[in-house]
Short mmCIF file of C-alpha atoms and ligand atoms in Angstrom, two decimals:
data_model
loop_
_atom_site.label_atom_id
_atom_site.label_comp_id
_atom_site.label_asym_id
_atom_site.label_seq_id
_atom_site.Cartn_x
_atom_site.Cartn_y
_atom_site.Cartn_z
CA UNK A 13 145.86 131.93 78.71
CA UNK A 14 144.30 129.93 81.48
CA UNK A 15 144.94 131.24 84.92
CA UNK A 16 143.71 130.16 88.53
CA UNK A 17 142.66 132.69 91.20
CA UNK A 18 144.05 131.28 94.61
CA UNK A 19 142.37 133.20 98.10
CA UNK A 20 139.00 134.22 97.14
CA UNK A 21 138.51 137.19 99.54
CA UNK A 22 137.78 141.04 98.74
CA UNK A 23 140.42 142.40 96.48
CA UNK A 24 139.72 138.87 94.14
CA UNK A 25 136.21 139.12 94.59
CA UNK A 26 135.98 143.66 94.43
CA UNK A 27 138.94 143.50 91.40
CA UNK A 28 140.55 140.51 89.98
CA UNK A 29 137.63 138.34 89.24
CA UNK A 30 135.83 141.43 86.92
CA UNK A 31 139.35 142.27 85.61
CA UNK A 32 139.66 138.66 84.29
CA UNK A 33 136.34 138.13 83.22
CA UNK A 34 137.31 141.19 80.99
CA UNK A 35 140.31 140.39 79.60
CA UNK A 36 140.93 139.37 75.93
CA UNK A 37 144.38 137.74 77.48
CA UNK A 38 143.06 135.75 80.18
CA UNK A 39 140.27 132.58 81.19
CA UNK A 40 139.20 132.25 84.96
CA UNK A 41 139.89 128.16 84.19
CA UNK A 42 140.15 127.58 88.53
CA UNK A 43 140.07 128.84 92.16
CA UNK A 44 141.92 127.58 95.27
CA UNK A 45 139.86 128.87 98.04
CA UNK A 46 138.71 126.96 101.28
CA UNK A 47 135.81 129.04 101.76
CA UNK A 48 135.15 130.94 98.42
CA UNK A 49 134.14 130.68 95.31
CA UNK A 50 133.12 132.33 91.90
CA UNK A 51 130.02 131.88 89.89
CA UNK A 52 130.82 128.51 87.14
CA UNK A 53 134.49 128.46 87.91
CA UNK A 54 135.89 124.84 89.20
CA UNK A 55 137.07 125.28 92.42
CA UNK A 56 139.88 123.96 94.51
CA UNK A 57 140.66 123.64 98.03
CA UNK A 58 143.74 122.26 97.81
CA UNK A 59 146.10 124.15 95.77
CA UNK A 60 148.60 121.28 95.34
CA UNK A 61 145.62 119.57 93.89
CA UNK A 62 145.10 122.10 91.59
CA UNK A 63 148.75 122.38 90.51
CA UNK A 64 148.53 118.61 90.16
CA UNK A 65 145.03 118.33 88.06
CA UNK A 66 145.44 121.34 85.71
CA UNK A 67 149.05 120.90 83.93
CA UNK A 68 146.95 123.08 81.37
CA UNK A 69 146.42 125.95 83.74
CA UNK A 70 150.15 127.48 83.49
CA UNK A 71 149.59 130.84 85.39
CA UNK A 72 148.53 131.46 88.69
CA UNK A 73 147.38 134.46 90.60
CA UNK A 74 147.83 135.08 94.67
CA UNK A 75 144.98 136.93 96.44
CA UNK A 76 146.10 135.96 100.00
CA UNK A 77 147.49 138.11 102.35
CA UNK A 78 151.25 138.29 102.99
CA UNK A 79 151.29 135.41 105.58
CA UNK A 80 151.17 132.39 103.71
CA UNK A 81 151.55 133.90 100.36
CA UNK A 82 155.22 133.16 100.23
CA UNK A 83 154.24 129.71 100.65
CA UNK A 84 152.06 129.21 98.03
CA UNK A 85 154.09 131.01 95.69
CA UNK A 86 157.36 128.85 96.23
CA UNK A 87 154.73 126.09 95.75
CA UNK A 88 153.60 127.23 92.40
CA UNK A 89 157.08 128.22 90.89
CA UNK A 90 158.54 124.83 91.82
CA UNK A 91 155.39 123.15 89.94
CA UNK A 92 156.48 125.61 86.72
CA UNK A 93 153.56 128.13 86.97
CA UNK A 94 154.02 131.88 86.35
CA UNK A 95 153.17 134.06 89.19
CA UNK A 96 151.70 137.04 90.25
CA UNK A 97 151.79 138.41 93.24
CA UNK A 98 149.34 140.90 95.23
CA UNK A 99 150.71 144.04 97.25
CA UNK A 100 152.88 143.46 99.30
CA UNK A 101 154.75 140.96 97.22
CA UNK A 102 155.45 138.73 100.54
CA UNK A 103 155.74 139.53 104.41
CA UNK A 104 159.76 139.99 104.26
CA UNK A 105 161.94 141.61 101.73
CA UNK A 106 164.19 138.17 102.01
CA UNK A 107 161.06 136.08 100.88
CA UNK A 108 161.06 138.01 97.73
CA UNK A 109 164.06 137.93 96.92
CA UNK A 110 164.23 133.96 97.60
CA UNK A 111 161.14 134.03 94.85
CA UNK A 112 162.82 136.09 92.43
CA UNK A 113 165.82 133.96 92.49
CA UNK A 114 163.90 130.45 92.06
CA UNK A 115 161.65 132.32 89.17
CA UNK A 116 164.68 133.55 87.39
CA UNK A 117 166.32 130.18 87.84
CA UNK A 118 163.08 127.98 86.36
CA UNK A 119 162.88 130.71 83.36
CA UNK A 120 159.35 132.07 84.59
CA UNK A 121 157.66 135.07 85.14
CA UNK A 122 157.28 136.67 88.48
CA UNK A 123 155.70 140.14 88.98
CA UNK A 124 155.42 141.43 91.61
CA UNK A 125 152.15 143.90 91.32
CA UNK A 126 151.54 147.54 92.65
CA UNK A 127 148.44 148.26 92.37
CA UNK A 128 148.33 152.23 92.75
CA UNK A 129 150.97 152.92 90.43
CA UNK A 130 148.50 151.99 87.08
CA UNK A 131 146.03 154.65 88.75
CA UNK A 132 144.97 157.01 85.86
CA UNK A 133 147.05 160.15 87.00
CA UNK A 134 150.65 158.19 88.42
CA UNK A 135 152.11 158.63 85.37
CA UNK A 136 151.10 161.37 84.33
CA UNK A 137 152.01 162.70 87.68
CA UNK A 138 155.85 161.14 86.74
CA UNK A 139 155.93 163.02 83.80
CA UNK A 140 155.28 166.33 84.92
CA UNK A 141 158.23 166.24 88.08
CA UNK A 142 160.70 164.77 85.34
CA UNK A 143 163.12 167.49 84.84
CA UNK A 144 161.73 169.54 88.22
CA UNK A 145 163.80 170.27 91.09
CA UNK A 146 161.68 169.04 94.22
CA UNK A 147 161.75 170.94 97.07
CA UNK A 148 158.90 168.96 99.60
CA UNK A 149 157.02 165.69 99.49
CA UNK A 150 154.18 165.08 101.77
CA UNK A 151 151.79 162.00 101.76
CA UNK A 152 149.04 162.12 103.34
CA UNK A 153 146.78 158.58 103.56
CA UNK A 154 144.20 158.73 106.06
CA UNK A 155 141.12 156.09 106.24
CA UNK A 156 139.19 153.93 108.16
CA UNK A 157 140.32 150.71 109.22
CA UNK A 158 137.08 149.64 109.90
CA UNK A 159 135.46 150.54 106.95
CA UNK A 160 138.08 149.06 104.38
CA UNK A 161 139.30 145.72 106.64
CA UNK A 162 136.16 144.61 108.40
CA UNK A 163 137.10 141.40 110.65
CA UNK A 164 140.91 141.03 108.74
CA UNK A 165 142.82 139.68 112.14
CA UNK A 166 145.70 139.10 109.70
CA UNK A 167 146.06 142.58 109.08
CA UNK A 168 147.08 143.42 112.70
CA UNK A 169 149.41 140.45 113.37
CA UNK A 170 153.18 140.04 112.05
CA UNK A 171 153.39 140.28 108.64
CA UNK A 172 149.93 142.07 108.25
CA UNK A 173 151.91 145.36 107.84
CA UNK A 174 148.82 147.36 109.96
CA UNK A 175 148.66 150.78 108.74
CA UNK A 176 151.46 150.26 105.82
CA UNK A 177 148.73 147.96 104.18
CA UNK A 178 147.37 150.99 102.80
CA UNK A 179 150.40 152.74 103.21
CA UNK A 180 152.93 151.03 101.15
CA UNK A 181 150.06 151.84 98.35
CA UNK A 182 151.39 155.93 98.74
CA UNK A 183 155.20 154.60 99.13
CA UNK A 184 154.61 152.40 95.57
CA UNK A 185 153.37 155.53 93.89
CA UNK A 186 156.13 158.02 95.01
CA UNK A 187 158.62 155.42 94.19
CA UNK A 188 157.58 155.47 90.86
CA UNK A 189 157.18 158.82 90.60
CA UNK A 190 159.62 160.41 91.96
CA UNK A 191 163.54 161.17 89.81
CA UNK A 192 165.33 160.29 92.76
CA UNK A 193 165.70 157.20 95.03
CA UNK A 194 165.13 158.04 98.85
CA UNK A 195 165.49 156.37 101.81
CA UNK A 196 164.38 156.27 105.73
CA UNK A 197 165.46 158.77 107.81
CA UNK A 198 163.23 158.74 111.04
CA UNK A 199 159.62 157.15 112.05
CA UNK A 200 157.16 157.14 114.93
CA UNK A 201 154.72 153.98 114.92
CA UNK A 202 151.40 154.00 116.81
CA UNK A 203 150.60 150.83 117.42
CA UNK A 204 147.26 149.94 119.81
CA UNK A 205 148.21 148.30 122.94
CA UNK A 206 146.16 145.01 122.04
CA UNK A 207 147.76 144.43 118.88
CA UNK A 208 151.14 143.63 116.38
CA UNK A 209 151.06 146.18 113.79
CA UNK A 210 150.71 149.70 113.98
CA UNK A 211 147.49 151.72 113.25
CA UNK A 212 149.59 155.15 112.78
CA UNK A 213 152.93 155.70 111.68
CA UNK A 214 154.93 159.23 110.21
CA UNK A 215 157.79 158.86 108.36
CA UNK A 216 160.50 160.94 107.06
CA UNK A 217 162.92 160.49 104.37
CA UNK A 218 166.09 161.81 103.20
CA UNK A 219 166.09 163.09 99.42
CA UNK A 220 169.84 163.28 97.63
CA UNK A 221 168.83 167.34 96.52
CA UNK A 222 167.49 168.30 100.02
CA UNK A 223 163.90 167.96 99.62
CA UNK A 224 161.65 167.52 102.93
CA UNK A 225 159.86 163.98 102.10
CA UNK A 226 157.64 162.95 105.07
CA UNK A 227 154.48 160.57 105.27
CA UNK A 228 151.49 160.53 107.63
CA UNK A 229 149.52 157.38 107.20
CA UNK A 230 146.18 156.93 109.76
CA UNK A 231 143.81 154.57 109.78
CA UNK A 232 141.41 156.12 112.61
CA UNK A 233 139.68 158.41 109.78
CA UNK A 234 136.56 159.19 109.98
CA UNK A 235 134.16 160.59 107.54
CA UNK A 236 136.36 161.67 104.50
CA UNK A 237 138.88 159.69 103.18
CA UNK A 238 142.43 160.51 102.26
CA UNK A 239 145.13 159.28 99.75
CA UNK A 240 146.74 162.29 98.83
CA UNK A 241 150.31 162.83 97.40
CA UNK A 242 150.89 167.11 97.51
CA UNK A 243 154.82 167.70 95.66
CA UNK A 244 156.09 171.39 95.71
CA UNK A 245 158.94 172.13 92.98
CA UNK A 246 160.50 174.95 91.49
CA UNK A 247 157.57 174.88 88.21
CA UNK A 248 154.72 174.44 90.68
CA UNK A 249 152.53 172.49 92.81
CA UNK A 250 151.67 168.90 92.55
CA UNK A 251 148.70 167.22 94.08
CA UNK A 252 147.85 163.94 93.31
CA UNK A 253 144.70 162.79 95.54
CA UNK A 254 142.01 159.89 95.25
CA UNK A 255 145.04 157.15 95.31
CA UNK A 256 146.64 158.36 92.09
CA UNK A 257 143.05 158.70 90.36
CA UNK A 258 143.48 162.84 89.97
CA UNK A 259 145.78 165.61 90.02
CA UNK A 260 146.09 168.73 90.08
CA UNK A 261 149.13 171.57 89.00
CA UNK A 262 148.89 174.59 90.55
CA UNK A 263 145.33 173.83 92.11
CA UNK A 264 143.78 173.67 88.66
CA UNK A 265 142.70 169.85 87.65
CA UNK A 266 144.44 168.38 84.74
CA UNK A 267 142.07 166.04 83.17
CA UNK A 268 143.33 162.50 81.70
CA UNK A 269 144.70 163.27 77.79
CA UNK A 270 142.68 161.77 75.08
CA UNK A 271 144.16 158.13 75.59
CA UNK A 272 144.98 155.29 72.81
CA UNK A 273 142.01 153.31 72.07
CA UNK A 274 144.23 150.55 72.37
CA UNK A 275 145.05 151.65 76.12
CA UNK A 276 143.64 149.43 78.66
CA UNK A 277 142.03 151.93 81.80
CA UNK A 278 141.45 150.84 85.28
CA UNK A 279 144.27 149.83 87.60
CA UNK A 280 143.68 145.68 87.84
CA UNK A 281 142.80 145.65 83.93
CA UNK A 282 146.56 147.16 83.58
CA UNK A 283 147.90 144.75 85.80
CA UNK A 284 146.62 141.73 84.52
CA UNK A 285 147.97 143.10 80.69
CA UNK A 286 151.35 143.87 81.87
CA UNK A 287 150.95 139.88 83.53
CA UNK A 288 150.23 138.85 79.72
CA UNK A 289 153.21 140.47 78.24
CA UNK A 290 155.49 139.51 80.70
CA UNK A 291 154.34 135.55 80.31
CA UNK A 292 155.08 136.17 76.68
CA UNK A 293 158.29 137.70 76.60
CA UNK A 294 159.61 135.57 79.79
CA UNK A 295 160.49 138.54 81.76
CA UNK A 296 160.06 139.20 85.79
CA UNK A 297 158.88 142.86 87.23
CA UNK A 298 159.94 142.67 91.16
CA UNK A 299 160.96 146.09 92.83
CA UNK A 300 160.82 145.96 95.97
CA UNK A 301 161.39 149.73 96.86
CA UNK A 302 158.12 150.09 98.67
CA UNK A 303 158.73 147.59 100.66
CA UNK A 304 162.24 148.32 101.60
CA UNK A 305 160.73 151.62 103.08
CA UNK A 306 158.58 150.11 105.25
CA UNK A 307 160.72 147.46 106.69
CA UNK A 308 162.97 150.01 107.23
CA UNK A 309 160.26 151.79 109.31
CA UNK A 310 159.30 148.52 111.37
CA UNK A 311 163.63 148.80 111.92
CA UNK A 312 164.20 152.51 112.71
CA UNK A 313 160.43 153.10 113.81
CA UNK A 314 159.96 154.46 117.57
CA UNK A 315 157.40 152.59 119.03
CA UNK A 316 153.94 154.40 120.85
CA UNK A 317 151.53 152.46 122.84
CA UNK A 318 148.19 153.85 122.29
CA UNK A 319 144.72 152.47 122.81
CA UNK A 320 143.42 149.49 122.71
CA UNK A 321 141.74 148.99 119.05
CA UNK A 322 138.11 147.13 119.27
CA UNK A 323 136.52 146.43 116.04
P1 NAP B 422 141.12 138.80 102.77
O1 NAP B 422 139.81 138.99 102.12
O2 NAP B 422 141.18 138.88 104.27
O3 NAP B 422 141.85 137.45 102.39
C1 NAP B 422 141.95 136.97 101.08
C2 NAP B 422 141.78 135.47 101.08
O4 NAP B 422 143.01 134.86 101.43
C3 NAP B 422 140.80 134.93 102.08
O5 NAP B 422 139.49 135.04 101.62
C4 NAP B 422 141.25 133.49 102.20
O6 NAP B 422 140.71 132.80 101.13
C5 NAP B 422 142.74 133.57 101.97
N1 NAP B 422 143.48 133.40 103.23
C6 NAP B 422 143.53 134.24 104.27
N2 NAP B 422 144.34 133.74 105.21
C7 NAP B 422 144.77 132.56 104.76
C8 NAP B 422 145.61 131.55 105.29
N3 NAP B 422 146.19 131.70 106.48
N4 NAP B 422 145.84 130.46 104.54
C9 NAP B 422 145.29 130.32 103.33
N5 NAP B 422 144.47 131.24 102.78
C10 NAP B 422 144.22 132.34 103.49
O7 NAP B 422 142.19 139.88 102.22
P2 NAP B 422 142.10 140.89 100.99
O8 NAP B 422 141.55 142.18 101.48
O9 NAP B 422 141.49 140.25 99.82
O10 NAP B 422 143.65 141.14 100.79
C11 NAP B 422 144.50 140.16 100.22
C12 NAP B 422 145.74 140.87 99.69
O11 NAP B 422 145.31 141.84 98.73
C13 NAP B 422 146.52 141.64 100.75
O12 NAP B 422 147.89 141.51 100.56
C14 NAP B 422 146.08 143.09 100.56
O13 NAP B 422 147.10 144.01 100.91
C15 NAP B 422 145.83 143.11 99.06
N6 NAP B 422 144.87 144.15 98.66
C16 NAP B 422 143.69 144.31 99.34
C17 NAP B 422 142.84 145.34 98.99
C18 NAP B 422 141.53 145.58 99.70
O14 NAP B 422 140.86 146.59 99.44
N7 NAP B 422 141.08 144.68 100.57
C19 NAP B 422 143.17 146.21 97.96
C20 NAP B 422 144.34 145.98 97.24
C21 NAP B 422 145.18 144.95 97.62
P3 NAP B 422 139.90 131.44 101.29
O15 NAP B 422 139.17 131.53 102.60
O16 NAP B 422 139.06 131.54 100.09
O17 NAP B 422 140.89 130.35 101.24
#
């Protein structure tokens, strides 16, 4: 299937662009960029060009941030593309949900992608707490903001999300993993004087069976990073750690099982595969559950000034 790449920034350059070139599903046929550009692809910088030039080019994928993604996905539905959408799916829950309902009604596909949960150990990780009784959660997703969003003034303003960029990665993969559905409880944002978005937050939730479920995401981390998940339950101890890449039970390091040749690995590979089969069977993937918890956090969240954040 063809397919055009629209916002040519890291993640398309770092993870879509090799994905695609690797796909037996997919061919890199366009880009809509104003500034980028890959290697013997046409490019666009007009994406209602694009939508206008290419009848032939029925799928598109979005690469830009939240802000204007909405936008440009409204944009592509209404010209009869399939769409897929980067993390966070849009910069309000309502946005979404407007896209899901003009998808639905035009008989396309919409997914809404998260990343983290196709990281090698997330399901896995699912399939060992199914049955378990949980009694503690605790994220932990610490890194540097200048290491992983050099010069990205989108990241700090509305919409940009700040520190639940990253964040919402940890909420995506304990939504998934996790038996029960939580919710919000209580959370304390950091956000630097100069700016929109916070560059700290701690959350915690309320479980139906008790369990403490709290989150501490930071983005002032120096020197080691961390994306760790650590679940305590009445069978043992749970840590999932590199983003969803490994895990542990008990402290001892299960290694990924002997997989299907047929299996796809790597997390954009797996995205762009579950794209295919949901273009071919018609169907939309949209949960919004990450999302939910952190707009719920922006709306419960007790504000902290702290300093000013210079890049
Ligand atoms: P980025 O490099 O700052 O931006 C991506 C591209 O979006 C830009 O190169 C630009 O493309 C386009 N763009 C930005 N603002 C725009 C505007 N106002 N109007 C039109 N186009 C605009 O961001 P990114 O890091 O790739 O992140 C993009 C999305 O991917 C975010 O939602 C992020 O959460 C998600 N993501 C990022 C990472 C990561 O490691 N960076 C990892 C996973 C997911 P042109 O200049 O080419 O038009």
């Amino acid at each position: 299937m063809h397919i055009a790449l629209v916002g040519i920034g890291k993640i398309a350059i770092d993870q879509h662009v090799p994905a695609l070139t690797a796909s037996p599903d997919w061919e890199l046929s366009a880009t809509v960029s104003r500034a980028g550009s890959v290697d013997g692809i046409p490019v666009f910088t007009d994406f209602a060009q694009m939508l206008e030039e290419r009848p032939d080019i029925r799928v598109v994928s979005l690469c830009l941030p939240p802000i204007p993604r909405f936008d440009y996905a409204a944009m592509a539905i209404q010209a009869g593309r399939h769409v897929m959408l980067e993390k966070p799916p849009g910069a309000t829950l309502s946005e979404c949900h407007t896209l899901e309902a003009m998808a639905r009604a035009k008989r396309l596909s919409l997914y809404a992608t998260w990343h983290s949960r196709e990281a090698e150990m997330v399901a896995p990780a699912k399939a060992w707490l199914k049955g378990k009784t949980l009694r503690k959660l605790h994220i932990n997703w610490k890194e540097d903001v200048r290491r992983w969003h050099p010069g990205q003034d989108w990241i700090w303003e509305p919409g940009g999300l700040g520190v639940f960029d990253p964040g919402i990665n940890a909420l995506s993969i304990v939504t998934e993993i996790l038996p029960d559905p939580i919710h919000l409880m209580t959370a304390t944002l950091e956000v630097p004087e100069n700016k929109q978005a916070p560059i700290a937050a701690k959350l915690d939730f309320f479980h139906p069976h008790g369990a403490g479920v709290t989150a501490d995401f930071d983005w002032r981390q120096e020197g080691e990073q961390t994306w760790c998940i650590d679940a305590e339950t009445d069978q043992g101890v749970l840590r999932l750690w590199n983003g969803g890449a490994r895990m542990a039970i008990d402290g001892i390091e299960v290694k990924p099982s002997g997989r299907d040749v047929s299996e796809i690995s790597g997390e954009y590979p797996r995205l762009y595969q579950k794209m295919a089969r949901l273009v071919e069977s018609g169907n939309v993937d949209v949960d919004l559950s990450p999302m939910r918890h952190v707009a719920d956090a922006f709306t419960l969240g007790r504000r902290e000034t702290v300093a000013p954040f210079i890049e």
